[in-house]
XYZ file of C-alpha atoms in Angstrom:
460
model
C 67.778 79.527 -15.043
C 67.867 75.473 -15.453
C 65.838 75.264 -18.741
C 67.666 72.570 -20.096
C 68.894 72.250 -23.411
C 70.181 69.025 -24.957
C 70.639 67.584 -28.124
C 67.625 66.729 -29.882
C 67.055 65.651 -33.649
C 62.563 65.999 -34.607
C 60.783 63.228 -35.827
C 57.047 62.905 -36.337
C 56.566 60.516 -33.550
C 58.040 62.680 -30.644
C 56.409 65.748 -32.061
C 53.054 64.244 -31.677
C 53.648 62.924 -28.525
C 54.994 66.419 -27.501
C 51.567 67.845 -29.000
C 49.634 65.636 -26.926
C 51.683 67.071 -23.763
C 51.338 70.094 -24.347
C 47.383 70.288 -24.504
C 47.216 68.594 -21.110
C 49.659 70.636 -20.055
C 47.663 74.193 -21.005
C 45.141 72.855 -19.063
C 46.981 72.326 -15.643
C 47.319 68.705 -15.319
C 50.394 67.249 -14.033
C 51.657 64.692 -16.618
C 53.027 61.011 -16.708
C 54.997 59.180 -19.622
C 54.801 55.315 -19.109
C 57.814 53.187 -21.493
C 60.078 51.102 -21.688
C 63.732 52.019 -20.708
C 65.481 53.829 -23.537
C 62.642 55.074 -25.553
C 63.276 58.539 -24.941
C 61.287 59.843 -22.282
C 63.389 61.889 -20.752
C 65.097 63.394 -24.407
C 61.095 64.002 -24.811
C 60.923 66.021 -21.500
C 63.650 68.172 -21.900
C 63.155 69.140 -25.500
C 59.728 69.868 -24.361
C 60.403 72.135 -21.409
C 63.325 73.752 -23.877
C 60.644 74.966 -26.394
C 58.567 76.056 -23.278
C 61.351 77.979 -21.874
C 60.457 76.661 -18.340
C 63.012 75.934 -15.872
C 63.191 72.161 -14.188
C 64.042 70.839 -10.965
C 65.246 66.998 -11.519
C 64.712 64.407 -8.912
C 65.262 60.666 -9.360
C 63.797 57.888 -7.202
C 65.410 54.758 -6.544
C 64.684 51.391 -4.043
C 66.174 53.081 -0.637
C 64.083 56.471 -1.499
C 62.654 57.505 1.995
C 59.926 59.884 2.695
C 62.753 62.501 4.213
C 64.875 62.248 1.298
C 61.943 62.811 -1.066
C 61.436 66.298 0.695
C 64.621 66.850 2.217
C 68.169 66.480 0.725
C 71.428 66.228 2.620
C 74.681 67.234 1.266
C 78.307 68.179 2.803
C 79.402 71.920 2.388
C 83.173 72.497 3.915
C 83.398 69.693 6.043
C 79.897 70.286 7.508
C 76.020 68.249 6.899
C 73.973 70.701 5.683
C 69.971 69.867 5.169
C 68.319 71.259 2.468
C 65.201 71.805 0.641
C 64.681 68.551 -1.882
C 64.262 69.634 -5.631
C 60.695 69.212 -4.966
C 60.250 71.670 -2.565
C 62.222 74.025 -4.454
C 59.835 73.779 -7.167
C 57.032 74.266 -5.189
C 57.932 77.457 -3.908
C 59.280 79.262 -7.340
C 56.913 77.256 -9.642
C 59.609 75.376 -11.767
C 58.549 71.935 -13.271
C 59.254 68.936 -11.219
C 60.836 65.981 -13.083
C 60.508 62.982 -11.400
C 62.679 60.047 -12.938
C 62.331 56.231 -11.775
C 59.008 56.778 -9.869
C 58.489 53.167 -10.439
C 62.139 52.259 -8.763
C 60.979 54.094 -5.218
C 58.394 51.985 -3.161
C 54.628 52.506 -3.012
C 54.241 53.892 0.446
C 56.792 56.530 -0.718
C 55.628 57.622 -3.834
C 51.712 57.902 -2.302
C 52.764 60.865 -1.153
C 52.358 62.157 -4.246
C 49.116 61.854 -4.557
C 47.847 63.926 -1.517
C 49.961 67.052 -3.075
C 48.176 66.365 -6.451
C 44.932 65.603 -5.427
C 44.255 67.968 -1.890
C 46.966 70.584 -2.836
C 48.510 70.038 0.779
C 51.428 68.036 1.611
C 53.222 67.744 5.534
C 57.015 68.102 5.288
C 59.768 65.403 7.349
C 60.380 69.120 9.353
C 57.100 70.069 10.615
C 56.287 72.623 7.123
C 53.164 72.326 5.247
C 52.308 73.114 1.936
C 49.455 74.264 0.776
C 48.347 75.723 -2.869
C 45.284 78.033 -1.422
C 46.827 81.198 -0.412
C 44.042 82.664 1.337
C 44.687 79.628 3.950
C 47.735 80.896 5.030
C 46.257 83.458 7.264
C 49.735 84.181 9.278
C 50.555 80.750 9.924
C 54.492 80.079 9.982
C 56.049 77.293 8.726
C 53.499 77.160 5.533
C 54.653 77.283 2.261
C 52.372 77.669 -0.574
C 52.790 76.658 -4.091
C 53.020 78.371 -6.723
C 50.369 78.697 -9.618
C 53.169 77.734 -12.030
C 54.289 74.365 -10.205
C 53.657 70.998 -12.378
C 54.745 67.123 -12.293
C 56.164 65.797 -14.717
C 56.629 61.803 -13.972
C 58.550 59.344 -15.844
C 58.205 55.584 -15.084
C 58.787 52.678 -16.653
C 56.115 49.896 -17.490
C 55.901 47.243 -14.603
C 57.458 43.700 -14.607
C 60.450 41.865 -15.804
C 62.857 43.224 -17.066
C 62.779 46.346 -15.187
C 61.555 45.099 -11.792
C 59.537 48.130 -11.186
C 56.204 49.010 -9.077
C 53.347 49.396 -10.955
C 53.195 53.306 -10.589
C 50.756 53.990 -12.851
C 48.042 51.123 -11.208
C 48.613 52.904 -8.006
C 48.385 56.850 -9.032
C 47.719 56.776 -12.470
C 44.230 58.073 -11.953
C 45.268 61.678 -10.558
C 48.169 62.170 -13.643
C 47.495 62.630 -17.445
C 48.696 59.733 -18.505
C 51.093 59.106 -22.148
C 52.722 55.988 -23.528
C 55.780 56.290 -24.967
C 57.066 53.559 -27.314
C 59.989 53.409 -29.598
C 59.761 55.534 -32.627
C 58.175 53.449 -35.601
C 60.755 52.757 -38.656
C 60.447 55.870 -40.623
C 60.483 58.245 -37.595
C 63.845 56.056 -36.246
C 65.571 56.000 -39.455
C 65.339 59.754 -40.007
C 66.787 60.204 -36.333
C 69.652 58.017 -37.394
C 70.191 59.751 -40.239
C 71.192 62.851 -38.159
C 72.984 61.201 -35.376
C 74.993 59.474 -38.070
C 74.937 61.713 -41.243
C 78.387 59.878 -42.556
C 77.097 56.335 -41.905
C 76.001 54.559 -45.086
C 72.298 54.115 -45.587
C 72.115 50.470 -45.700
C 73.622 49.689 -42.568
C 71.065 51.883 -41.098
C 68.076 50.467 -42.667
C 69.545 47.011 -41.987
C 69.726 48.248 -37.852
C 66.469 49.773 -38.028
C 65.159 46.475 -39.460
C 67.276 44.103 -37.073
C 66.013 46.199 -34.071
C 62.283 46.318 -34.748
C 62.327 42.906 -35.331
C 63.523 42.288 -31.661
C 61.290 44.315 -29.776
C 58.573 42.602 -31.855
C 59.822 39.117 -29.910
C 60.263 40.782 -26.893
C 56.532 42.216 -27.057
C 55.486 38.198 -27.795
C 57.549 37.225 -24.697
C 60.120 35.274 -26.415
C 62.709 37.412 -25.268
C 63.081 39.314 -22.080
C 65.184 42.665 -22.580
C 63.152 45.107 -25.209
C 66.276 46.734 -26.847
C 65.478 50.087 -27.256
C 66.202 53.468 -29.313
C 68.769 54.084 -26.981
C 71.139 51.024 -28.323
C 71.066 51.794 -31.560
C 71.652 55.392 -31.619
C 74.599 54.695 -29.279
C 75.698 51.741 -32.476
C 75.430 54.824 -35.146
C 77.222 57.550 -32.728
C 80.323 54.959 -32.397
C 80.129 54.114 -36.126
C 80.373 57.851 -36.736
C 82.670 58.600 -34.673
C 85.110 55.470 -36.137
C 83.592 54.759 -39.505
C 86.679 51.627 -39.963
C 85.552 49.858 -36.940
C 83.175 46.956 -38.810
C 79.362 46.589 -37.630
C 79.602 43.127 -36.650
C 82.269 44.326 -33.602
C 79.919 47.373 -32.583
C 76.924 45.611 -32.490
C 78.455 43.394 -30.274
C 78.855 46.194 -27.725
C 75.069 45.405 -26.917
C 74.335 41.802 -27.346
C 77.882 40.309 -25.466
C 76.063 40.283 -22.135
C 73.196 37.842 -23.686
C 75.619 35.500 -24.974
C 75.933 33.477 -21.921
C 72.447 32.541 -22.377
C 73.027 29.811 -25.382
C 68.976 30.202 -26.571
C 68.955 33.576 -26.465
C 72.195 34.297 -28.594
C 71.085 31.490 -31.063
C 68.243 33.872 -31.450
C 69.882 37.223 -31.741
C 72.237 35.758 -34.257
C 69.237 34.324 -36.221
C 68.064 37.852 -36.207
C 71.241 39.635 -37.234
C 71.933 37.198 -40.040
C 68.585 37.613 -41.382
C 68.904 40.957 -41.934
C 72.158 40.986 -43.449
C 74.767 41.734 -39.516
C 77.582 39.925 -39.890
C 78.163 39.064 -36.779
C 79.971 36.346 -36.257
C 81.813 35.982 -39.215
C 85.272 35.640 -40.437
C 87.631 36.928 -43.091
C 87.889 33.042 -44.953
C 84.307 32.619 -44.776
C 84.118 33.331 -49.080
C 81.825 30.733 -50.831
C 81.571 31.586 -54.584
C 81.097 29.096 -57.345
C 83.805 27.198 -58.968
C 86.095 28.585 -61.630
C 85.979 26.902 -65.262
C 88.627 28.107 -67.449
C 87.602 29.230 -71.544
C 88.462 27.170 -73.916
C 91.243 29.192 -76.517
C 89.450 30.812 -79.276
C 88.968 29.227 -82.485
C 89.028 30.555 -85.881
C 86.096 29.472 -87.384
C 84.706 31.441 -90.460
C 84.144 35.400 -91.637
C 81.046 36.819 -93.571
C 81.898 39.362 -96.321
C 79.308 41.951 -97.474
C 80.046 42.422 -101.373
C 79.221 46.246 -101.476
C 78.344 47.060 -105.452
C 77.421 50.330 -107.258
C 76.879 52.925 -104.384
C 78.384 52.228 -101.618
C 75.975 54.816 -99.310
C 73.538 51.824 -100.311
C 71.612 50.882 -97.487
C 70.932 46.973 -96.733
C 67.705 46.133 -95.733
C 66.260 43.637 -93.999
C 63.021 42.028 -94.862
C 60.192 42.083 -91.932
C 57.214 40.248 -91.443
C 54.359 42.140 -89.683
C 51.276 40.521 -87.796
C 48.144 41.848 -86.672
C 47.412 41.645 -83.240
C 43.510 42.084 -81.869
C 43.494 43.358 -77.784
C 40.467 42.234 -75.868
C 40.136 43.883 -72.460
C 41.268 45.527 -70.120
C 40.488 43.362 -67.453
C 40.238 44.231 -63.849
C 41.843 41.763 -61.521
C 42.600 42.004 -57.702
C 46.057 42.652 -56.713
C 46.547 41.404 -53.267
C 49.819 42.269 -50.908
C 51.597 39.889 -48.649
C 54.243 40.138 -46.295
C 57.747 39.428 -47.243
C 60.671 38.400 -45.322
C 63.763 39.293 -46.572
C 66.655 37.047 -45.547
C 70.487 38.132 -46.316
C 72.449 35.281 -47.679
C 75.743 37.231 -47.384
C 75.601 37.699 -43.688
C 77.776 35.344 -42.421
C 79.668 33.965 -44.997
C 80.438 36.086 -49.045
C 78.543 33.965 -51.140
C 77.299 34.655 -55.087
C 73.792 34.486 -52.947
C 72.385 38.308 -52.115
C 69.311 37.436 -50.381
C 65.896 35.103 -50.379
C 62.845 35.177 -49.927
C 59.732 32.144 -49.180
C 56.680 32.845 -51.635
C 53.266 31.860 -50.720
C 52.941 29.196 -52.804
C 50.899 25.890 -52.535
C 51.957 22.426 -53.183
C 51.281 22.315 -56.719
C 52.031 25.618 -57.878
C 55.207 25.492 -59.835
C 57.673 28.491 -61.028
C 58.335 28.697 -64.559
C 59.903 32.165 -65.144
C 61.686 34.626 -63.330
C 63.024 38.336 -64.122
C 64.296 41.528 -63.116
C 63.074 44.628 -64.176
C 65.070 47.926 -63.088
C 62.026 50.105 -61.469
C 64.177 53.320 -61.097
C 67.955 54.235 -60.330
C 67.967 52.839 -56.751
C 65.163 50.126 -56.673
C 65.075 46.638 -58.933
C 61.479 44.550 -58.860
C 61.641 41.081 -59.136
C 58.648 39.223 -61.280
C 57.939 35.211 -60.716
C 55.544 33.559 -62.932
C 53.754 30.091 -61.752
C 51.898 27.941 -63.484
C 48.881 25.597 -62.073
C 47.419 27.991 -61.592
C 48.632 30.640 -63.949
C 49.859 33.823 -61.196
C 52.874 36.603 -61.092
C 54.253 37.163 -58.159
C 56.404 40.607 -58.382
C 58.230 42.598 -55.315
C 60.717 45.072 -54.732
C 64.428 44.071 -53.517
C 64.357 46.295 -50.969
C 60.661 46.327 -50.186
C 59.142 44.621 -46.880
C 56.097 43.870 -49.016
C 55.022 41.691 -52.047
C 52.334 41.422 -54.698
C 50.218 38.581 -55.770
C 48.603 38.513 -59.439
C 45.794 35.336 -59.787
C 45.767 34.723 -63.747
C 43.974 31.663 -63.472
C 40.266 33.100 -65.288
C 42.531 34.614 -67.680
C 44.592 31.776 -69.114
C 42.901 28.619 -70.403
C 42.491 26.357 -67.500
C 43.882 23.129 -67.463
C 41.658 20.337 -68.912
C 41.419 16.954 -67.359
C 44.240 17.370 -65.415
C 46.763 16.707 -68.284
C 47.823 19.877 -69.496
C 49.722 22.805 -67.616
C 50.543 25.985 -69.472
C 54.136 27.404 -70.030
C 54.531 30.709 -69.163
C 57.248 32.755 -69.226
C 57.539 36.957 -68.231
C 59.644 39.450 -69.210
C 59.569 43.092 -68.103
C 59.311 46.191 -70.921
C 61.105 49.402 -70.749
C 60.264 52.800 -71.397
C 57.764 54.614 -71.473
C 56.275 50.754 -70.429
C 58.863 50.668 -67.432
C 56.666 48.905 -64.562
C 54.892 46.491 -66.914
C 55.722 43.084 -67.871
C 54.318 40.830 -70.496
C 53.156 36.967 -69.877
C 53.482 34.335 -72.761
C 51.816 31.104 -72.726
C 53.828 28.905 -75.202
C 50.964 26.632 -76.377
C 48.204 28.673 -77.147
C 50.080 32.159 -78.035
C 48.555 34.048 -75.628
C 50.329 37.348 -74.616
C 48.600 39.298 -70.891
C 50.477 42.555 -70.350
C 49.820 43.119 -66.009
C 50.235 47.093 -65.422
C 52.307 46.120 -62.000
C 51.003 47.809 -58.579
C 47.728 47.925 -60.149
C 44.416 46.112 -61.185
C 44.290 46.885 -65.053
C 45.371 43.626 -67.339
C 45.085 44.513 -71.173
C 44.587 41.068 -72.566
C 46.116 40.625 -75.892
């Protein structure tokens, strides 16, 4: 049997797509997958045909395919050319599943033949043989050979135009194929592939490739770069770092992107993109920037307390307190409204005290007058920025793709006359308040504690 069985890791993106396949493929029609190189299609196919348990013939097309070769296939058995029946016509006549690879490669006129054995059910062989799908048409005739109920097309192409140079396959027979688009698995889908290509490989340096990656084919959708790099590249990156953990990312990743360095705009861009999110390509050992070193001054003696203990000495001191009553107006229900955040690594080129940046949306006159960093749970740290004119809190996760805007500006008094801008200053509260942070105006004593993530503002 040639059900074919390769190594596959699930995601929710492939099993839809196989979903979708398999509903058009219940219902007879002969399918196409349209994407870019290295998305998959064919890891798609044969997983698909594997949980189908259906055997596959495999051709692939290419510029010099002929019409012969495309039915007939020529090979050398002891010494001798032998002409035999083309995986197509094998799978004709004992109703395997045709995989045809690089139908956009082969040229139109070739490839059109296609169509009259999809459409008509009859196709006329390079050696005289017809085939034909209606049995009862047969009738004695020799050199017929009909197909078999079971017999389906599966067609894999890739989309037309630079880089790939291909026909447009789908513009020419689309209409007689049930047509799916296959794209590169979205972030979560691709990192949870990775995972299980590279189960040793830390999880940062696969977030950062998932990130770097994404961010590529995103220019290379908007035409600013030519060569989509696919899933295909980076699962080949995480197999090598698996398979030699000490080798450093910066020299693997550089496995892919060497051939685009002759183009001087194009690597200024890749590097821009593998800097930002935190690939050190490029840089070198010596390349550690940290602040300069003051030495302490020696310690100095200069006093001691002395707590005069009389009578018992289980005495406990205390301390006097002062308590003040506080009146809480509210809650008040604010927008919070979410922003995307690019995340820059400082540390990609050079070791620097810098982790990363960030640009908030601010406006000319908005100023920042406190920052702080709350610890949101054991993995994940959210950073809160207060401004002033107008009063807002900006707040975001370190690792998040995503941040939060608070406008304050009804709730604080509002500058009068132009003159005065309030102080404010934030600091995040703990448990059981984790996730909440409390705004202080220094003038008018006016405490707002935001419930972060959400739209309720107690106003004290």
């Amino acid at each position: 049997m040639k059900v074919p069985d390769v190594l596959f890791y699930e995601n929710k993106q492939h099993a839809l797509l196989m979903e979708n396949m398999l509903k058009d493929f219940l219902l007879g029609e002969h399918l196409l997958l349209v994407g870019n190189q290295g998305v998959g299609k064919n890891k798609v196919v044969d997983r698909f045909l594997h949980l189908l348990n259906r055997p596959r013939e495999y051709l692939q097309l290419h510029r010099d395919t002929t019409v012969q070769s495309l039915t007939l296939q020529t090979s050398v058995k002891d010494g001798l050319v032998v002409y035999e029946d083309s995986p197509l016509v094998k799978a004709v006549q004992l109703g395997h599943i045709l995989v045809i690879d690089e139908a956009d490669k082969a040229p139109t006129n070739v490839t059109c033949i296609l169509k009259t054995l999809v459409e008509s059910g009859e196709m006329i062989l390079s050696d005289g043989r017809r085939l034909i799908a209606n049995p009862a048409s047969v009738r004695g005739r020799k050199n017929v050979i009909v197909i078999h109920p079971d017999f389906r097309m599966i067609v894999l192409a890739n989309r037309p135009g630079f880089p790939f140079l291909g026909n447009d396959f789908f513009g020419t027979l689309g209409d007689i194929f049930s047509c799916h688009a296959v794209d590169n698995p979205n972030p979560d889908s691709e990192l949870a592939m990775l995972r299980q290509y590279g189960p040793e490989v830390p999880e940062p340096v696969l977030q950062k490739l998932v990130a770097a990656f994404g961010e590529l084919r995103s220019l290379a959708d908007q035409g600013i770069i030519n060569y989509p790099y696919s899933t295909r590249e980076v699962v080949n990156i995480v197999k090598h770092l698996q398979k030699f953990p000490t080798e450093g990312l910066a020299n693997v990743v550089r496995n892919v992107f060497d051939f685009d360095s002759y183009n001087n705009e194009m690597r200024e861009i890749l590097i821009r993109i593998l800097h930002k999110h935190g690939i050190p390509i490029g840089a070198k050992p010596t390349s550690v920037l940290l602040a300069k070193e003051f030495p302490l001054p020696d310690p100095k003696f200069m006093g001691y307390w002395k707590v005069n203990q009389l009578g018992n000495t289980q005495q406990k001191f205390l301390c006097p307190i002062e308590t003040r009553r506080t009146d809480v107006k509210g809650p008040l229900y604010i927008n919070v409204q979410a922003f995307p955040m690019e995340r820059h690594e400082a540390r990609s080129l050079s070791f620097t005290e810098e982790h990363a940046f960030w640009s908030l949306p601010l406006n000319e006159v908005n100023l920042v007058c406190d920052v702080a960093v709350a610890q949101e749970n054991e993995t994940e740290n959210v950073l809160y920025v207060a401004t002033c004119n107008p009063v807002s809190l900006y707040f975001m996760g370190l690792s998040g793709a995503n941040g939060y805007y608070v406008d304050l500006y009804d709730i604080f008094p509002r500058t009068v006359g132009g003159i005065w801008q309030p102080l404010v200053t934030v600091a995040p509260l703990g448990n059981p308040l984790r996730g909440q942070v409390i705004l202080h105006e220094e003038q008018v004593e006016e405490d707002v504690l935001p419930v972060s993530r959400q739209s309720v503002l107690p106003r004290k």
